[in-house]
Coordinates of C-alpha atoms and ligand atoms in Angstrom, one line a residue:
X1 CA 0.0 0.0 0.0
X2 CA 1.1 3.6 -0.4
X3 CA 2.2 4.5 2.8
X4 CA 5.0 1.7 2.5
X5 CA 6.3 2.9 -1.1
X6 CA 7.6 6.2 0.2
X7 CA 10.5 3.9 2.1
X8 CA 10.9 1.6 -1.1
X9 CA 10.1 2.4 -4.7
X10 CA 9.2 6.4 -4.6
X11 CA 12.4 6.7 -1.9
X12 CA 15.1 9.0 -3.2
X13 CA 18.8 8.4 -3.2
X14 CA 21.2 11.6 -2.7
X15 CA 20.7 13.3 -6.1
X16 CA 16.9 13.5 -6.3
X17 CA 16.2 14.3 -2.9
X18 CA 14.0 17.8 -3.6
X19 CA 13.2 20.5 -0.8
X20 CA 9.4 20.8 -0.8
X21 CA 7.5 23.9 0.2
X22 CA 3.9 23.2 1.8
X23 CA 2.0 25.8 2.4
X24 CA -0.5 25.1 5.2
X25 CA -0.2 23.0 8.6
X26 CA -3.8 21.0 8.4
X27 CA -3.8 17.5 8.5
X28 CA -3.4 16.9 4.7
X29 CA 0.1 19.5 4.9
X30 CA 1.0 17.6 7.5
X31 CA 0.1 14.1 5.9
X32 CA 2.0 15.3 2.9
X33 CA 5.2 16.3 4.7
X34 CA 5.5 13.0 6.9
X35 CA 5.4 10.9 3.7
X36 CA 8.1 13.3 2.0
X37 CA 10.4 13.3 4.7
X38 CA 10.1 9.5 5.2
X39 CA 10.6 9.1 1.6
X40 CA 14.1 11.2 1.9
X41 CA 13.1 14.6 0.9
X42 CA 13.5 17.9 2.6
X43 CA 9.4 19.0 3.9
X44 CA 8.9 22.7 4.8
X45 CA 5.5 23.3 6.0
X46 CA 4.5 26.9 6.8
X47 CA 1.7 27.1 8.4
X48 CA -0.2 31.0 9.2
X49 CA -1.7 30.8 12.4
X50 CA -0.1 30.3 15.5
X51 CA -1.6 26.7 16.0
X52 CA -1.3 23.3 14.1
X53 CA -4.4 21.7 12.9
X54 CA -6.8 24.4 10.7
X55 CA -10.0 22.6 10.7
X56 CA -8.8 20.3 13.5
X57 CA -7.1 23.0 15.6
X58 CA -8.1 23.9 19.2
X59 CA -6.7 26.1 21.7
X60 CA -7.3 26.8 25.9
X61 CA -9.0 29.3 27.0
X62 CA -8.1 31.6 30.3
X63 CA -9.3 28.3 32.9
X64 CA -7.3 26.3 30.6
X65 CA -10.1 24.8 28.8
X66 CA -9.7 23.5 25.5
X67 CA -11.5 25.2 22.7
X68 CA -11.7 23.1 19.0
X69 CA -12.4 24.0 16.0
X70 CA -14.9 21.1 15.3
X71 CA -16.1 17.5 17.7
X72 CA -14.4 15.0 15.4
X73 CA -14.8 11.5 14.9
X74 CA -12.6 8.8 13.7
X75 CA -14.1 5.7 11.7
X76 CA -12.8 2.6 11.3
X77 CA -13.3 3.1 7.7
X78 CA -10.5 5.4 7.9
X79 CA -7.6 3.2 6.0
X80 CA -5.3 6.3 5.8
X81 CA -5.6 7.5 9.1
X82 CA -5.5 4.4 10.7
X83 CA -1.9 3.6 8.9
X84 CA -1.2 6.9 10.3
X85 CA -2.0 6.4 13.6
X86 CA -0.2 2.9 13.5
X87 CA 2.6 4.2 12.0
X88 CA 3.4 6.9 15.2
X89 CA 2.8 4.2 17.6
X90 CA -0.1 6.6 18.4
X91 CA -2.7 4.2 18.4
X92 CA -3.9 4.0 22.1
X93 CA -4.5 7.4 21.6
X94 CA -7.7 6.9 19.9
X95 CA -10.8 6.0 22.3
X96 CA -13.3 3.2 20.5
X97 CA -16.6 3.2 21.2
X98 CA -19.1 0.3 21.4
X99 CA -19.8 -0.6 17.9
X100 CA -23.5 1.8 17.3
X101 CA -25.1 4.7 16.1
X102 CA -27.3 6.6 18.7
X103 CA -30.2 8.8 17.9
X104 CA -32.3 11.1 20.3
X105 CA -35.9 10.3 19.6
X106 CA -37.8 13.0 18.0
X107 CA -41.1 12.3 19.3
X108 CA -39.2 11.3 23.1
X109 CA -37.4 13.8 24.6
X110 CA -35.1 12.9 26.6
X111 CA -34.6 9.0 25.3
X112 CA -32.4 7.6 22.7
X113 CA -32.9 4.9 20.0
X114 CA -29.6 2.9 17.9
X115 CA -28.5 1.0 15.3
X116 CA -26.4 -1.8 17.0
X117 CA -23.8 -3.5 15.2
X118 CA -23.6 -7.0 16.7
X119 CA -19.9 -8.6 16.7
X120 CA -19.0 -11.6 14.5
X121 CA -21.4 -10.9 11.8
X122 CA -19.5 -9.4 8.5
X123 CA -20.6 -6.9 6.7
X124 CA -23.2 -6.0 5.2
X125 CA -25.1 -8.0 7.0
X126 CA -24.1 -6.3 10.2
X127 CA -25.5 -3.2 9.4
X128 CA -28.7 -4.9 7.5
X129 CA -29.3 -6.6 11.0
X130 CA -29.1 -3.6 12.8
X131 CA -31.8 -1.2 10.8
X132 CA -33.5 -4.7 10.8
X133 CA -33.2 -4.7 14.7
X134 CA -34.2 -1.6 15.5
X135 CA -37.9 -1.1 15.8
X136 CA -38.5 2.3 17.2
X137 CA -37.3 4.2 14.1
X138 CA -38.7 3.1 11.2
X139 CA -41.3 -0.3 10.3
X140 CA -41.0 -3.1 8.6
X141 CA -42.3 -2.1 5.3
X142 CA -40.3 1.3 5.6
X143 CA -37.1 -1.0 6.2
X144 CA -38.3 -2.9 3.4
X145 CA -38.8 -0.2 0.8
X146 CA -35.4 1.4 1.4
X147 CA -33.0 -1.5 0.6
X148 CA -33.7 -1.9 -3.2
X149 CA -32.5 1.6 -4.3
X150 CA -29.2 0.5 -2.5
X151 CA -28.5 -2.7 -3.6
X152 CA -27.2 -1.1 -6.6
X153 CA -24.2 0.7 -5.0
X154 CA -23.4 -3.1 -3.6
X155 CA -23.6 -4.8 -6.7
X156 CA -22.4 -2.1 -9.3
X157 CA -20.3 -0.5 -6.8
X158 CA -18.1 3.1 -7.2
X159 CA -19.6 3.7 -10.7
X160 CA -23.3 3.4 -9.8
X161 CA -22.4 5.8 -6.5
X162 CA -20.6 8.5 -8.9
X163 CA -23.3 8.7 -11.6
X164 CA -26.2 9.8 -8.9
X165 CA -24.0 13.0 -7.9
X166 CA -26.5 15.0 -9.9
X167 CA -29.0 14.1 -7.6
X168 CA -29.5 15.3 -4.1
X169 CA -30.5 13.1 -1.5
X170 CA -34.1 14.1 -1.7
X171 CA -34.3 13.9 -5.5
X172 CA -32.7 10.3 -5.2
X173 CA -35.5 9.2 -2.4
X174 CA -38.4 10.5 -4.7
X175 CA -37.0 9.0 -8.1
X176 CA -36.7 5.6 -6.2
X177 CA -40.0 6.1 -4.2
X178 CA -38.7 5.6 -1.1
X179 CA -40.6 6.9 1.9
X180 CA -40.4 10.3 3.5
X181 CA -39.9 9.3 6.9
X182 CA -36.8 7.8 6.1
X183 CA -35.3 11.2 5.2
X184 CA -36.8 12.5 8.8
X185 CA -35.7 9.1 10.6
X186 CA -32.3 8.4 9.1
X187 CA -30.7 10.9 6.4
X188 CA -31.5 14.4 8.1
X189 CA -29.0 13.4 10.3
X190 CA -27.0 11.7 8.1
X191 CA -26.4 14.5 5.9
X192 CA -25.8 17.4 8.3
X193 CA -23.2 14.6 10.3
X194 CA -21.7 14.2 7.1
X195 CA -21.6 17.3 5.2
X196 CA -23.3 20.0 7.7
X197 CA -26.3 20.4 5.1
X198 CA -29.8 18.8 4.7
X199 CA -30.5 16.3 2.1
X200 CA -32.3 18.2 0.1
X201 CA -29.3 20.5 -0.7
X202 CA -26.6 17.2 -0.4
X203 CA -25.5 14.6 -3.1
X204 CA -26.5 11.7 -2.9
X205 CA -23.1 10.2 -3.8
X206 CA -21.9 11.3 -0.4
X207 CA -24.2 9.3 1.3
X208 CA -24.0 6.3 -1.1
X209 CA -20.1 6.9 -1.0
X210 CA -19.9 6.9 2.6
X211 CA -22.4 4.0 3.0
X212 CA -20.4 1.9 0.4
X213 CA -17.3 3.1 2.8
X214 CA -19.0 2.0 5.7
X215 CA -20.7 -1.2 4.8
X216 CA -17.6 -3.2 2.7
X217 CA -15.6 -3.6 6.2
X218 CA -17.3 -4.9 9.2
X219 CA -16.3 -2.4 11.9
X220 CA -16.5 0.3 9.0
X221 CA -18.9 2.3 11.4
X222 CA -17.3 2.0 14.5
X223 CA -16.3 5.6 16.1
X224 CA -13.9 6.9 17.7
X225 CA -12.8 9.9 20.2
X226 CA -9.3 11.0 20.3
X227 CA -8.3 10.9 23.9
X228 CA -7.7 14.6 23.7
X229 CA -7.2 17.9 21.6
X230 CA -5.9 17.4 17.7
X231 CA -2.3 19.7 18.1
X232 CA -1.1 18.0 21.3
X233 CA -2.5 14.3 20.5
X234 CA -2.4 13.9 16.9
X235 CA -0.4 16.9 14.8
X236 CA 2.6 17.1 17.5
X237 CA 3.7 13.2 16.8
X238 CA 3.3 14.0 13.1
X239 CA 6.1 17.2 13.5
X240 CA 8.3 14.9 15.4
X241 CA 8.3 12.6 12.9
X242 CA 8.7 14.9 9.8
X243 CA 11.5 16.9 11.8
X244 CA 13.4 13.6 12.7
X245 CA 13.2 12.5 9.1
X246 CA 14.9 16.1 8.4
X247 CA 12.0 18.6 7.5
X248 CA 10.4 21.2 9.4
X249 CA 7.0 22.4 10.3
X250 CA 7.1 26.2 10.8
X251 CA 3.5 28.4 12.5
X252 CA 3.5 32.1 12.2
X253 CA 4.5 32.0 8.3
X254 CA 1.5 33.1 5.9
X255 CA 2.2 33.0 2.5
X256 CA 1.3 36.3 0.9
X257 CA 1.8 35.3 -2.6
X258 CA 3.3 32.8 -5.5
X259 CA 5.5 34.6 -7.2
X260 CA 5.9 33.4 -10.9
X261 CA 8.5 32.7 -13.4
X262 CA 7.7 33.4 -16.9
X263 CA 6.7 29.8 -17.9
X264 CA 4.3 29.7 -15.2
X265 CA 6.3 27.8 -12.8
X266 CA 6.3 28.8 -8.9
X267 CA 9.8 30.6 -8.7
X268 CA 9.5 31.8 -5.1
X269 CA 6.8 32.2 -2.4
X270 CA 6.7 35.1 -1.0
X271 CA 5.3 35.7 2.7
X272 CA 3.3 38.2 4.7
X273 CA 6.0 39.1 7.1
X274 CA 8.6 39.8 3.9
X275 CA 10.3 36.5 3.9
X276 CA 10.9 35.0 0.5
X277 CA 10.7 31.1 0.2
X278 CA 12.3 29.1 -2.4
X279 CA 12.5 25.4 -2.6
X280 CA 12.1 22.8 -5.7
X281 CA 8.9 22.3 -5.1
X282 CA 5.7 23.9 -3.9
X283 CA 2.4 22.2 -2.6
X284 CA -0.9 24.0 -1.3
X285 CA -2.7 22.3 1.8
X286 CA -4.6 25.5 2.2
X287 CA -8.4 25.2 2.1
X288 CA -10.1 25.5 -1.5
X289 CA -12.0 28.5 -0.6
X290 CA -8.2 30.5 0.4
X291 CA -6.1 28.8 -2.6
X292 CA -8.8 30.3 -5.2
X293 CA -8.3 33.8 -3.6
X294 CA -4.2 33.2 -3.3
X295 CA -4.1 31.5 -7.7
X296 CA -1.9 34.1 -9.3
X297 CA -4.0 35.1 -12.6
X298 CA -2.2 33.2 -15.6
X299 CA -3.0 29.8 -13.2
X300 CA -6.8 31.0 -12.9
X301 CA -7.1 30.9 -16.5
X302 CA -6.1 27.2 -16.4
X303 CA -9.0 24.7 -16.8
X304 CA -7.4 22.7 -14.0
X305 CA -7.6 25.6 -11.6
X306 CA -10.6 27.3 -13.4
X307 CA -13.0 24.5 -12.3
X308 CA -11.9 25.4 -8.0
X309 CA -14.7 27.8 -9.2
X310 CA -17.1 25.2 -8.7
X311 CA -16.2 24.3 -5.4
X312 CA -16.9 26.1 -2.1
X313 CA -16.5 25.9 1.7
X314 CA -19.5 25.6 3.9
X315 CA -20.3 27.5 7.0
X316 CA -20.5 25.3 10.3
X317 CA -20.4 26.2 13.9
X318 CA -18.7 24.4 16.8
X319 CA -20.1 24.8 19.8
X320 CA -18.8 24.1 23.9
X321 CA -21.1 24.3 26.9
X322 CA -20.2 24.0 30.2
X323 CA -22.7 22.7 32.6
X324 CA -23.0 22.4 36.4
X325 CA -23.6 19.0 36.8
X326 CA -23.4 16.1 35.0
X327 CA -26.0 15.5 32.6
X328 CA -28.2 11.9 31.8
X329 CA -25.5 10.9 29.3
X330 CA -23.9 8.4 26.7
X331 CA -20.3 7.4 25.7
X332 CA -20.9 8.2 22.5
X333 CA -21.5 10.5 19.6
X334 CA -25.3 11.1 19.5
X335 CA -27.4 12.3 16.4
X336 CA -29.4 15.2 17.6
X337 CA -32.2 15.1 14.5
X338 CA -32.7 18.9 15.4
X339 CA -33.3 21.5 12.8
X340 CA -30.8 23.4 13.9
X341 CA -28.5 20.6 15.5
X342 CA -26.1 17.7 14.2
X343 CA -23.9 15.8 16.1
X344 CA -23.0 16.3 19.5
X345 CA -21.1 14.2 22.6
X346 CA -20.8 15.0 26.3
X347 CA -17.0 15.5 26.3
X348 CA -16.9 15.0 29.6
X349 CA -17.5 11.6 29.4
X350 CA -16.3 10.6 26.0
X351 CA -12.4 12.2 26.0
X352 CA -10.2 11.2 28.3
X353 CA -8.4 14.8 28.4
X354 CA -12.0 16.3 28.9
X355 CA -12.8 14.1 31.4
X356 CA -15.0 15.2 34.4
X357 CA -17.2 13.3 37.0
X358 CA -19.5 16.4 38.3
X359 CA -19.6 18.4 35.1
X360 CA -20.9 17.8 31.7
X361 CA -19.3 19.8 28.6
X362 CA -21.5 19.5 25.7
X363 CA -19.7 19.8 22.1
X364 CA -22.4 20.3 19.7
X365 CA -22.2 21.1 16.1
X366 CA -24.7 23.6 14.9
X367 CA -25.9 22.7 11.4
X368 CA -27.1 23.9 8.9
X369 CA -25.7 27.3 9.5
X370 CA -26.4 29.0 6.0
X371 CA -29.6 29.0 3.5
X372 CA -27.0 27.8 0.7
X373 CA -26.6 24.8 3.5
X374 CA -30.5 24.9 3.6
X375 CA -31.0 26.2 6.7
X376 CA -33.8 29.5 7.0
X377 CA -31.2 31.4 9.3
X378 CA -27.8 33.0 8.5
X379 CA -27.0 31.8 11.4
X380 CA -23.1 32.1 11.2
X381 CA -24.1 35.8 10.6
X382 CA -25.7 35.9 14.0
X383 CA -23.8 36.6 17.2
X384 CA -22.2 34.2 19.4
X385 CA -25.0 34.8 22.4
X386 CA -27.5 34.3 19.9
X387 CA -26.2 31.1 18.7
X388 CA -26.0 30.0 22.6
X389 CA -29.4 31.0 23.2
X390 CA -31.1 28.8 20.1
X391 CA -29.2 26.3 21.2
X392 CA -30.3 26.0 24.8
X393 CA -33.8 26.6 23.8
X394 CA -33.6 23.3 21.5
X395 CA -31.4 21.7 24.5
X396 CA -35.0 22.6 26.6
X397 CA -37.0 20.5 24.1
X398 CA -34.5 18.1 23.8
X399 CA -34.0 16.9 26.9
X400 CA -36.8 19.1 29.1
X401 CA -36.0 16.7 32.3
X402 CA -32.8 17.9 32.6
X403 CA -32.3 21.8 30.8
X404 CA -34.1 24.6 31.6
X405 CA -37.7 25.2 33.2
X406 CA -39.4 21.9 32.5
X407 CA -37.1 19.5 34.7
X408 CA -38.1 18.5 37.9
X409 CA -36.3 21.3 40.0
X410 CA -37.4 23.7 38.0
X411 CA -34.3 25.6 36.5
X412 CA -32.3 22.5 35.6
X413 CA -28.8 22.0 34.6
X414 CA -27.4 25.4 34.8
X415 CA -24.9 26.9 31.9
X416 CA -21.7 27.9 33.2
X417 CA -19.9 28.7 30.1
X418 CA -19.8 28.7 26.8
X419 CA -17.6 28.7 23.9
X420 CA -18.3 29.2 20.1
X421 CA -16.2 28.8 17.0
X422 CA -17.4 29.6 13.7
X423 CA -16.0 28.5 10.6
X424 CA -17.5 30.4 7.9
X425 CA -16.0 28.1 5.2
X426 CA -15.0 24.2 6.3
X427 CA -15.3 21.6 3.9
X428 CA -16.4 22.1 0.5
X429 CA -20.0 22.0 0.3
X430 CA -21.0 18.1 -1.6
X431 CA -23.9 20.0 -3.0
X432 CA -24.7 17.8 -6.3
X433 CA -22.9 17.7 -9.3
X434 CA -19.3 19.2 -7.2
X435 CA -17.1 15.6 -7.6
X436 CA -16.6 15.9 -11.1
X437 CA -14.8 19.6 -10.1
X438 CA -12.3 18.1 -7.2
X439 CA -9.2 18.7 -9.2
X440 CA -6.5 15.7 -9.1
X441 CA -3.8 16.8 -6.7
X442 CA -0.9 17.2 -10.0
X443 CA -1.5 20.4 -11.6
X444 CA 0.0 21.4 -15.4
X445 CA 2.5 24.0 -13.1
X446 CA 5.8 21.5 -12.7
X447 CA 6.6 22.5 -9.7
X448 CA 3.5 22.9 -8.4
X449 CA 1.0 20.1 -6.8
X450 CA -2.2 20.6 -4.7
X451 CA -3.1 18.8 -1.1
X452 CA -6.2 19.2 0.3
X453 CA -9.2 17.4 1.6
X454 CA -11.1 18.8 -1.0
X455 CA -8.5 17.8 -3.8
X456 CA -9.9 14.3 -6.0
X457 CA -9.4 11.1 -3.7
X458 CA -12.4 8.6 -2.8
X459 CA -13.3 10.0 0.3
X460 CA -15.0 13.5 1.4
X461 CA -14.0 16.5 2.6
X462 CA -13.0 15.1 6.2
X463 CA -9.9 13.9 8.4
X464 CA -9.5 11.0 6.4
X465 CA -9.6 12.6 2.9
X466 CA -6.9 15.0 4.0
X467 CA -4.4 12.5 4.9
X468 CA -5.2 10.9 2.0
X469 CA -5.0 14.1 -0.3
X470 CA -1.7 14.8 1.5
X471 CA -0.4 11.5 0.5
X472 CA -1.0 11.5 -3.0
X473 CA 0.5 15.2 -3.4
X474 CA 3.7 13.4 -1.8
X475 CA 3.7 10.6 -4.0
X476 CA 3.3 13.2 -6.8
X477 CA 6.6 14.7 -6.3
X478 CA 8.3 11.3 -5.1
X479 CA 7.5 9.9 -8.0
X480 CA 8.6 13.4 -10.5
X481 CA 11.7 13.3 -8.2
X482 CA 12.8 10.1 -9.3
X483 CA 11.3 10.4 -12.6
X484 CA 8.9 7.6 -12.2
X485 CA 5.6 8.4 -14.1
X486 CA 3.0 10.0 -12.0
X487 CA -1.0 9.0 -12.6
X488 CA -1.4 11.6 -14.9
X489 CA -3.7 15.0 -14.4
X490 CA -7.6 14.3 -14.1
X491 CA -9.7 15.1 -17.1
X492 CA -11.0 18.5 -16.6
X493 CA -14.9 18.8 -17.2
X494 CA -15.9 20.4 -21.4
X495 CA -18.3 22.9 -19.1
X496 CA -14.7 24.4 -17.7
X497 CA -12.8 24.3 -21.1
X498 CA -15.4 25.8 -23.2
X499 CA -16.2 28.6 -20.3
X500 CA -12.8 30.0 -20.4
X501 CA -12.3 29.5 -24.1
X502 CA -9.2 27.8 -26.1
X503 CA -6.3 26.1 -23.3
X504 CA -3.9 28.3 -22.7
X505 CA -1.9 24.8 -20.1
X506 CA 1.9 25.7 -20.9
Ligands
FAD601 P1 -7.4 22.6 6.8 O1 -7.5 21.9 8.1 O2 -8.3 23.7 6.5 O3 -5.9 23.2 6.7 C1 -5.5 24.2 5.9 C2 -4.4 25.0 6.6 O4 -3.9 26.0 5.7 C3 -4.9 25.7 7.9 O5 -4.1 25.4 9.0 C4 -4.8 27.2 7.5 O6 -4.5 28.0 8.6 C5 -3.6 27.2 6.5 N1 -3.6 28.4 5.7 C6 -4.6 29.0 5.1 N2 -4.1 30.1 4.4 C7 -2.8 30.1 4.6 C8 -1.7 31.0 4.1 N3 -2.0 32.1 3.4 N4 -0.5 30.7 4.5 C9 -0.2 29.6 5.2 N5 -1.1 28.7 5.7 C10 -2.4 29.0 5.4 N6 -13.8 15.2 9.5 C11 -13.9 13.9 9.9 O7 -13.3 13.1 9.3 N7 -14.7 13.6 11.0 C12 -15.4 14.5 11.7 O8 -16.1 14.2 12.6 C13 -15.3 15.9 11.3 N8 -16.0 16.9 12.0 C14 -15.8 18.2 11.6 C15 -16.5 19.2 12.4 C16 -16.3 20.5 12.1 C17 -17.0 21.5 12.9 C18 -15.4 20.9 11.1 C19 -15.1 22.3 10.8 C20 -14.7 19.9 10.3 C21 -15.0 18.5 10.6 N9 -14.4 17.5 9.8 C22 -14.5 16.2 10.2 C23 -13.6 17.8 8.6 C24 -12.1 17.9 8.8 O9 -11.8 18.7 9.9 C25 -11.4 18.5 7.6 O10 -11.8 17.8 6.4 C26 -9.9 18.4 7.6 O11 -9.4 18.7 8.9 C27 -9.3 19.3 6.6 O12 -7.9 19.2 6.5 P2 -7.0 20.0 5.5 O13 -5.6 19.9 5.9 O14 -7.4 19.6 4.1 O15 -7.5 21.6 5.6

């Protein structure tokens, strides 16, 4: 497997070892460095905030208490990451939870309903058992209804599951008549967990991708916590191992601009506080959303980066509340099925670093924030107390024998503090009819190759895509260094070419 070839065929002897610029210090720059270095080039990542991480950053507050960008999960469908995670000797480090998906019941506050996945059945047949099982969320005939429209992506596989990204996961239900309460039961929450929107705004690829994901390994679904915040527990291993395979991971360094030589190739970066950069090679883990704002204008004429046009970050909204006493709980992730919530955990039970007997400290993700995530409210527009206050009014309904006036004291669980971070634009936004745009991570620039969670790989915008993306911009330039032949750059859509008008590639 790939992660192997950067110490045997893609490893470089004196002559072709390259220094390699990476702009940004996500997990995919990250990803990408660690595989450079191991394969005997010289990583430089330069990241522009103070803190490791981007979209799986986090930071303490004045008590000390850590703030993140985002609650993440780890599946076990996560080949990458779990290579990764082997491969620091990190893997304690990631907290497994019983094999299930929990749900709070819509029409039962308070109570919770899940798919179990029963040990020693393979998949499929797990997860067919456990909808089968599970009798308080949708009935017989529902369960019945549903499976046909998804045989397909078992039997047909990948190429059935790309050809319905025109469709969003409502227009996919209706063509296949399946029944509307198993948008309401199931893929509401599905979607937002997955991509922060509603189905009727999501593709239904992503949730036929990730349910193909999912469903060919048996403990596919299986979640889990890491046992405490991303830079310390995850990203600080990966900079010890890319700085004692001789790169280097630098913060504070924001790249202000590519600056060009004639052919179109990167000849320097130059950064905001005046340093200039130079290196053999240059690769962009920055976000989609910043790398279209940063593409110096004879690139942005390029089909290849013309169709980034067609991709764009979604708004999402972490959020951390701090109760005075520990509330009715599960270890686990739980899907809210709130309008205006999506996942959430009580990280006082769940993370080991978070732990705490007397005090629960809810991470909730607030989704959909946006009408193009379709959500009614701008609610990454709205302020922070605002945010706090919807959300403790939908905490009230949610569980009324515990929050707010309802529970049996009369004031219940009382908030001590709160914390909220907004990310105006996270993953791309798997609206239908976006996969076709993810650009392959080799550009026509030769020097120049693209990282990214968003960039073409088999999995979504998430953790695991961005270690992935990371690691096939490395094996880009491994393989150019050694002048092995590279997999080539992915066919760009006609829509692009003819938009833009004749190529003008180098
Ligand atoms: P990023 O993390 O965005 O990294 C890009 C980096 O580039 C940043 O550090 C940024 O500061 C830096 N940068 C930008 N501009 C410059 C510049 N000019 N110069 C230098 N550096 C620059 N995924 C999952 O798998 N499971 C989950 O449960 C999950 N939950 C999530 C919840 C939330 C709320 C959010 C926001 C995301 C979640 N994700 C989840 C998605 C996951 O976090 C991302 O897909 C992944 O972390 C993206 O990594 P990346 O390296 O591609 O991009």
């Amino acid at each position: 497997e790939l992660s192997k070839r950067f110490a045997t065929d893609l490893k470089a002897n004196g002559t072709e070892k390259k220094r390699v610029a990476i702009v940004g210090g996500g997990l995919s720059g990250l990803a990408c460095a660690k595989y450079l270095a191991e394969a005997g080039h010289e990583p430089i990542v330069l990241e522009a905030r103070d803190v490791l991480g981007g979209k799986v950053s986090a930071w303490q507050d004045k008590d000390g208490d850590w703030i993140e960008t985002g609650l993440h999960i780890f599946f076990g469908a996560y080949p990458n990451m779990m290579n990764l995670f082997n491969e620091l000797k990190i893997e304690d480090r990631l907290q497994w939870k019983v094999h299930k998906m929990i749900f709070a019941m819509q029409e039962l506050p308070g109570e919770f309903t899940s798919f179990d996945f029963i040990k020693g059945i393979p998949a499929p047949f797990n997860f067919g058992l456990a909808i089968l099982m599970n009798q308080k969320m949708l009935s017989l005939p529902e369960k019945l209804q549903t499976a046909p429209p998804l045989l397909p992506m078992l039997i047909e596989g990948q190429d059935f599951i790309d050809k319905q990204d025109e469709l969003s996961v409502q227009d996919f239900m209706r063509k296949y008549g399946m029944p509307e309460r198993i948008n309401e039961e199931v893929f509401i929450s599905m979607a937002k967990a997955l991509d922060f929107i509603d189905p009727d705004k999501l593709s239904m690829t992503v949730v036929l991708t990730a349910m193909n994901r999912f469903l060919n390994e048996t403990d596919g679904l299986q979640m889990a916590f890491l046992d405490g915040n991303q830079p310390d527990r995850l990203c600080a291993p990966m900079v010890d191992s890319i700085e004692k395979n001789g790169g280097s991971v630098k913060t504070k360094q924001r790249l202000k601009e590519f600056v060009l030589n004639e052919d179109g190739s990167v000849k320097h970066l130059a950064m905001a506080n005046g340093d200039i950069i130079e290196a053999d090679e240059y690769i962009s883990a920055m976000p989609v959303d910043v790398i279209k704002r940063m593409m110096p204008k004879p690139w942005a004429e390029m089909p290849h980066f013309a169709q980034l046009k067609e991709l764009e970050g979604i708004p999402v909204i972490n959020i951390h509340l701090w109760f005075d006493r520990k509330l009715k709980n599960v270890d686990h992730l739980c899907f809210s099925r709130s309008p205006l919530l999506s996942v959430y955990a009580d990280m006082s039970t769940t993370c080991k670093e978070y732990y705490d007997e007397e005090k629960s400290m809810l991470e909730l993700v607030f989704a959909p924030c946006s009408p193009i995530a379709g959500g009614k409210t701008n609610w990454i527009a709205k302020s922070n107390q605002e945010i706090v206050d919807a959300t403790m009014l939908e905490l009230e309904r949610l569980f009324p024998l515990e929050i707010g006036p309802k529970s049996p004291d009369g004031v219940g669980a009382k908030l001590l503090k709160h914390a909220v971070v907004k990310t105006p634009r996270s993953v791309y936004a798997a609206i239908p009819g976006r996969n076709k745009f993810r650009p392959s991570q080799e550009t026509p620039i030769k020097n120049f190759t693209l990282a990214g969670d968003y960039t073409s790989q088999k999995f979504l915008g998430s953790m695991e895509g961005a270690v992935l993306g990371g690691k096939l911009a490395a094996e880009v330039v491994a393989s150019r260094a050694k002048g092995m032949k590279t997999q080539g750059l992915k066919a760009v859509q006609k829509s692009i070419i003819d938009s833009i008008g004749p190529a003008k590639e180098p």
